[in-house]
PDB file of C-alpha atoms in Angstrom:
ATOM      1  CA  MET A   1      48.114  43.149 -49.692  1.00 47.00           C
ATOM      2  CA  ASN A   2      45.718  40.565 -48.385  1.00 60.00           C
ATOM      3  CA  SER A   3      47.353  37.225 -48.912  1.00 90.00           C
ATOM      4  CA  LEU A   4      50.022  36.848 -51.564  1.00 96.00           C
ATOM      5  CA  THR A   5      50.285  33.533 -53.326  1.00 97.00           C
ATOM      6  CA  ILE A   6      52.458  32.487 -56.222  1.00 98.00           C
ATOM      7  CA  ARG A   7      51.544  29.715 -58.597  1.00 98.00           C
ATOM      8  CA  PRO A   8      52.876  28.368 -61.870  1.00 98.00           C
ATOM      9  CA  ALA A   9      51.384  30.017 -64.927  1.00 98.00           C
ATOM     10  CA  THR A  10      48.902  27.954 -66.898  1.00 98.00           C
ATOM     11  CA  ILE A  11      47.734  28.142 -70.481  1.00 98.00           C
ATOM     12  CA  GLU A  12      44.640  29.987 -69.205  1.00 98.00           C
ATOM     13  CA  ASP A  13      47.025  32.816 -68.153  1.00 98.00           C
ATOM     14  CA  THR A  14      48.190  33.490 -71.719  1.00 98.00           C
ATOM     15  CA  ASP A  15      46.281  36.759 -72.171  1.00 98.00           C
ATOM     16  CA  LEU A  16      47.165  37.899 -68.638  1.00 98.00           C
ATOM     17  CA  ILE A  17      50.859  37.278 -69.277  1.00 98.00           C
ATOM     18  CA  LEU A  18      50.699  39.213 -72.542  1.00 98.00           C
ATOM     19  CA  ARG A  19      49.002  42.099 -70.742  1.00 98.00           C
ATOM     20  CA  PHE A  20      51.758  42.109 -68.109  1.00 98.00           C
ATOM     21  CA  VAL A  21      54.417  41.908 -70.863  1.00 98.00           C
ATOM     22  CA  ARG A  22      52.911  44.938 -72.609  1.00 97.00           C
ATOM     23  CA  ASP A  23      52.623  46.834 -69.327  1.00 97.00           C
ATOM     24  CA  LEU A  24      56.275  46.085 -68.586  1.00 97.00           C
ATOM     25  CA  ALA A  25      57.288  47.198 -72.080  1.00 97.00           C
ATOM     26  CA  ILE A  26      55.387  50.461 -71.627  1.00 97.00           C
ATOM     27  CA  TYR A  27      57.189  51.032 -68.317  1.00 94.00           C
ATOM     28  CA  GLU A  28      60.522  50.271 -70.024  1.00 94.00           C
ATOM     29  CA  ARG A  29      59.656  52.645 -72.901  1.00 94.00           C
ATOM     30  CA  ALA A  30      59.748  49.832 -75.454  1.00 95.00           C
ATOM     31  CA  GLU A  31      56.136  48.923 -76.192  1.00 96.00           C
ATOM     32  CA  HIS A  32      56.907  48.958 -79.922  1.00 96.00           C
ATOM     33  CA  GLU A  33      59.310  46.024 -79.405  1.00 95.00           C
ATOM     34  CA  VAL A  34      56.667  43.577 -78.136  1.00 97.00           C
ATOM     35  CA  LEU A  35      56.116  40.994 -80.851  1.00 96.00           C
ATOM     36  CA  ALA A  36      54.844  38.105 -78.702  1.00 97.00           C
ATOM     37  CA  THR A  37      51.457  36.635 -79.534  1.00 97.00           C
ATOM     38  CA  PRO A  38      49.278  34.168 -77.652  1.00 98.00           C
ATOM     39  CA  GLU A  39      50.528  31.487 -80.028  1.00 98.00           C
ATOM     40  CA  HIS A  40      54.162  32.271 -79.154  1.00 97.00           C
ATOM     41  CA  LEU A  41      53.468  31.882 -75.446  1.00 97.00           C
ATOM     42  CA  LYS A  42      51.465  28.708 -75.879  1.00 97.00           C
ATOM     43  CA  ARG A  43      54.227  27.210 -78.022  1.00 97.00           C
ATOM     44  CA  THR A  44      57.004  28.056 -75.530  1.00 97.00           C
ATOM     45  CA  LEU A  45      55.599  28.287 -72.001  1.00 97.00           C
ATOM     46  CA  PHE A  46      52.923  25.639 -72.324  1.00 97.00           C
ATOM     47  CA  CYS A  47      54.375  22.996 -74.659  1.00 97.00           C
ATOM     48  CA  ALA A  48      55.077  19.376 -73.695  1.00 96.00           C
ATOM     49  CA  GLU A  49      58.680  20.103 -72.640  1.00 97.00           C
ATOM     50  CA  PRO A  50      59.005  23.823 -71.908  1.00 97.00           C
ATOM     51  CA  ALA A  51      62.409  25.477 -71.578  1.00 97.00           C
ATOM     52  CA  VAL A  52      60.896  28.642 -70.109  1.00 98.00           C
ATOM     53  CA  PHE A  53      58.520  28.929 -67.174  1.00 98.00           C
ATOM     54  CA  GLY A  54      56.091  31.462 -65.778  1.00 98.00           C
ATOM     55  CA  LEU A  55      54.780  32.399 -62.347  1.00 98.00           C
ATOM     56  CA  ILE A  56      51.703  34.408 -61.433  1.00 98.00           C
ATOM     57  CA  CYS A  57      51.541  36.412 -58.212  1.00 98.00           C
ATOM     58  CA  LEU A  58      48.074  36.843 -56.750  1.00 98.00           C
ATOM     59  CA  ASP A  59      46.730  39.028 -53.975  1.00 96.00           C
ATOM     60  CA  GLY A  60      43.757  36.946 -52.950  1.00 95.00           C
ATOM     61  CA  ASP A  61      42.326  36.008 -56.340  1.00 94.00           C
ATOM     62  CA  GLN A  62      43.584  39.187 -58.077  1.00 96.00           C
ATOM     63  CA  PRO A  63      46.658  38.782 -60.351  1.00 98.00           C
ATOM     64  CA  VAL A  64      49.165  41.506 -59.427  1.00 98.00           C
ATOM     65  CA  GLY A  65      52.369  40.389 -61.130  1.00 98.00           C
ATOM     66  CA  PHE A  66      54.310  37.760 -62.997  1.00 98.00           C
ATOM     67  CA  ALA A  67      57.765  36.386 -63.614  1.00 98.00           C
ATOM     68  CA  VAL A  68      59.224  34.451 -66.543  1.00 98.00           C
ATOM     69  CA  TYR A  69      62.442  32.490 -66.084  1.00 98.00           C
ATOM     70  CA  PHE A  70      64.615  29.769 -67.578  1.00 98.00           C
ATOM     71  CA  PHE A  71      67.676  27.756 -66.667  1.00 98.00           C
ATOM     72  CA  ASN A  72      71.083  28.486 -68.146  1.00 98.00           C
ATOM     73  CA  PHE A  73      74.442  26.832 -67.458  1.00 97.00           C
ATOM     74  CA  SER A  74      77.793  27.917 -66.076  1.00 96.00           C
ATOM     75  CA  THR A  75      80.722  25.885 -67.353  1.00 97.00           C
ATOM     76  CA  TRP A  76      82.895  27.459 -64.642  1.00 95.00           C
ATOM     77  CA  GLN A  77      80.594  26.261 -61.891  1.00 96.00           C
ATOM     78  CA  GLY A  78      79.513  23.092 -63.657  1.00 97.00           C
ATOM     79  CA  ARG A  79      75.968  23.917 -62.574  1.00 98.00           C
ATOM     80  CA  HIS A  80      72.771  25.384 -63.900  1.00 98.00           C
ATOM     81  CA  GLY A  81      71.714  28.907 -63.098  1.00 97.00           C
ATOM     82  CA  LEU A  82      68.295  30.473 -62.999  1.00 98.00           C
ATOM     83  CA  TYR A  83      67.838  33.491 -65.248  1.00 98.00           C
ATOM     84  CA  LEU A  84      64.915  35.821 -64.599  1.00 98.00           C
ATOM     85  CA  GLU A  85      63.806  37.169 -67.963  1.00 97.00           C
ATOM     86  CA  ASP A  86      60.942  39.353 -66.752  1.00 97.00           C
ATOM     87  CA  LEU A  87      59.424  40.397 -63.452  1.00 97.00           C
ATOM     88  CA  TYR A  88      56.535  42.826 -63.298  1.00 97.00           C
ATOM     89  CA  VAL A  89      54.202  44.018 -60.569  1.00 97.00           C
ATOM     90  CA  SER A  90      51.253  46.282 -61.355  1.00 97.00           C
ATOM     91  CA  PRO A  91      51.997  49.892 -60.308  1.00 95.00           C
ATOM     92  CA  GLU A  92      49.152  50.037 -57.791  1.00 94.00           C
ATOM     93  CA  CYS A  93      50.560  46.969 -56.010  1.00 94.00           C
ATOM     94  CA  ARG A  94      54.227  47.970 -55.846  1.00 92.00           C
ATOM     95  CA  GLY A  95      55.851  48.380 -52.457  1.00 90.00           C
ATOM     96  CA  LYS A  96      53.572  45.808 -50.852  1.00 92.00           C
ATOM     97  CA  GLY A  97      55.790  42.731 -51.128  1.00 95.00           C
ATOM     98  CA  ALA A  98      54.762  41.142 -54.440  1.00 97.00           C
ATOM     99  CA  GLY A  99      58.127  41.693 -56.154  1.00 96.00           C
ATOM    100  CA  LYS A 100      60.035  40.368 -53.169  1.00 96.00           C
ATOM    101  CA  ALA A 101      57.673  37.382 -52.903  1.00 97.00           C
ATOM    102  CA  LEU A 102      58.318  36.529 -56.569  1.00 98.00           C
ATOM    103  CA  LEU A 103      62.090  36.828 -56.101  1.00 97.00           C
ATOM    104  CA  GLN A 104      61.980  34.697 -52.941  1.00 97.00           C
ATOM    105  CA  HIS A 105      59.954  32.060 -54.789  1.00 98.00           C
ATOM    106  CA  LEU A 106      62.473  32.055 -57.628  1.00 98.00           C
ATOM    107  CA  ALA A 107      65.380  31.857 -55.156  1.00 98.00           C
ATOM    108  CA  ARG A 108      63.763  28.784 -53.576  1.00 98.00           C
ATOM    109  CA  ILE A 109      63.454  27.187 -57.034  1.00 98.00           C
ATOM    110  CA  ALA A 110      67.135  27.957 -57.707  1.00 98.00           C
ATOM    111  CA  VAL A 111      68.219  26.447 -54.376  1.00 98.00           C
ATOM    112  CA  ALA A 112      66.005  23.370 -54.838  1.00 98.00           C
ATOM    113  CA  ARG A 113      67.480  22.824 -58.324  1.00 98.00           C
ATOM    114  CA  ASP A 114      71.067  23.290 -57.036  1.00 97.00           C
ATOM    115  CA  CYS A 115      71.616  26.352 -59.207  1.00 98.00           C
ATOM    116  CA  GLY A 116      74.884  28.172 -58.695  1.00 97.00           C
ATOM    117  CA  ARG A 117      73.438  31.535 -59.762  1.00 96.00           C
ATOM    118  CA  PHE A 118      70.245  33.541 -59.895  1.00 97.00           C
ATOM    119  CA  GLU A 119      70.651  36.387 -62.370  1.00 97.00           C
ATOM    120  CA  TRP A 120      68.663  39.059 -64.164  1.00 96.00           C
ATOM    121  CA  SER A 121      69.156  42.355 -65.967  1.00 94.00           C
ATOM    122  CA  VAL A 122      67.825  45.800 -65.135  1.00 94.00           C
ATOM    123  CA  LEU A 123      67.827  48.957 -67.215  1.00 93.00           C
ATOM    124  CA  ASP A 124      70.449  51.434 -65.995  1.00 92.00           C
ATOM    125  CA  TRP A 125      67.848  54.204 -65.532  1.00 94.00           C
ATOM    126  CA  ASN A 126      65.471  52.062 -63.446  1.00 93.00           C
ATOM    127  CA  THR A 127      66.637  53.415 -60.086  1.00 95.00           C
ATOM    128  CA  PRO A 128      63.660  52.125 -58.037  1.00 92.00           C
ATOM    129  CA  SER A 129      64.366  48.556 -59.135  1.00 93.00           C
ATOM    130  CA  ILE A 130      68.131  48.951 -58.710  1.00 94.00           C
ATOM    131  CA  ALA A 131      67.645  50.204 -55.151  1.00 95.00           C
ATOM    132  CA  PHE A 132      65.294  47.291 -54.452  1.00 93.00           C
ATOM    133  CA  TYR A 133      67.755  44.711 -55.823  1.00 95.00           C
ATOM    134  CA  ASP A 134      70.606  46.309 -53.874  1.00 95.00           C
ATOM    135  CA  SER A 135      68.512  46.042 -50.686  1.00 95.00           C
ATOM    136  CA  LEU A 136      68.250  42.286 -51.243  1.00 94.00           C
ATOM    137  CA  GLY A 137      72.027  41.891 -51.450  1.00 95.00           C
ATOM    138  CA  ALA A 138      72.123  41.413 -55.232  1.00 96.00           C
ATOM    139  CA  LYS A 139      75.278  42.754 -56.892  1.00 94.00           C
ATOM    140  CA  PRO A 140      75.542  44.335 -60.346  1.00 93.00           C
ATOM    141  CA  GLN A 141      77.911  42.592 -62.727  1.00 91.00           C
ATOM    142  CA  THR A 142      79.727  45.606 -64.122  1.00 89.00           C
ATOM    143  CA  GLU A 143      82.605  43.680 -65.653  1.00 91.00           C
ATOM    144  CA  TRP A 144      80.433  42.042 -68.302  1.00 88.00           C
ATOM    145  CA  ILE A 145      78.943  43.767 -71.350  1.00 87.00           C
ATOM    146  CA  ARG A 146      75.808  42.145 -72.676  1.00 88.00           C
ATOM    147  CA  TYR A 147      75.583  41.727 -76.447  1.00 92.00           C
ATOM    148  CA  ARG A 148      72.546  41.048 -78.605  1.00 90.00           C
ATOM    149  CA  LEU A 149      71.921  40.091 -82.220  1.00 93.00           C
ATOM    150  CA  THR A 150      68.454  40.687 -83.663  1.00 89.00           C
ATOM    151  CA  GLY A 151      66.748  41.300 -86.974  1.00 90.00           C
ATOM    152  CA  ASP A 152      68.947  41.708 -90.045  1.00 93.00           C
ATOM    153  CA  ALA A 153      72.201  41.254 -88.122  1.00 94.00           C
ATOM    154  CA  LEU A 154      70.998  37.919 -86.723  1.00 92.00           C
ATOM    155  CA  GLN A 155      69.786  36.796 -90.143  1.00 92.00           C
ATOM    156  CA  ALA A 156      73.076  37.835 -91.743  1.00 94.00           C
ATOM    157  CA  LEU A 157      75.172  35.892 -89.250  1.00 93.00           C
ATOM    158  CA  ALA A 158      72.924  32.844 -89.534  1.00 93.00           C
ATOM    159  CA  GLY A 159      73.292  32.984 -93.306  1.00 92.00           C
ATOM    160  CA  GLN A 160      77.086  32.807 -93.160  1.00 80.00           C
ATOM    161  CA  ALA A 161      77.608  29.075 -93.521  1.00 62.00           C
ATOM    162  CA  ALA A 162      80.874  27.639 -92.307  1.00 59.00           C
ATOM    163  CA  ASP A 163      82.470  25.806 -95.213  1.00 49.00           C
TER     164      ASP A 163
END
């Protein structure tokens, strides 16, 4: 890699971010699940008061990866945490420091914002990423089971009004 730089994503990066999202979904064998549109990203990442943020990693002037993150909250710690929703580096650029640079940048944001945690999820079959995260000192949280409501189940629960 020539010179890696990381900058905040801008509205001009909308199509680039969507390309990276699709590439990540292909890698994760879930391309059919990508529903995001340019309008979705503009409405969430680039609104007046965003709750989610993006970073672009460049090698020189060439975009090689991205990260999307948001802040959550731990009642036990009484502090915010930083949650990494997505991190992706183009296959031809992997192993050259872009992923680590993005994680270091995010860790600096977490420390600067006094976050008590920096967390993310990884698919259980993604052994290259797991080995990479282990090498950084990150620890898997095996005692927690992540749950998700989507589609009809989400709509059904939302429709059950508390009387």
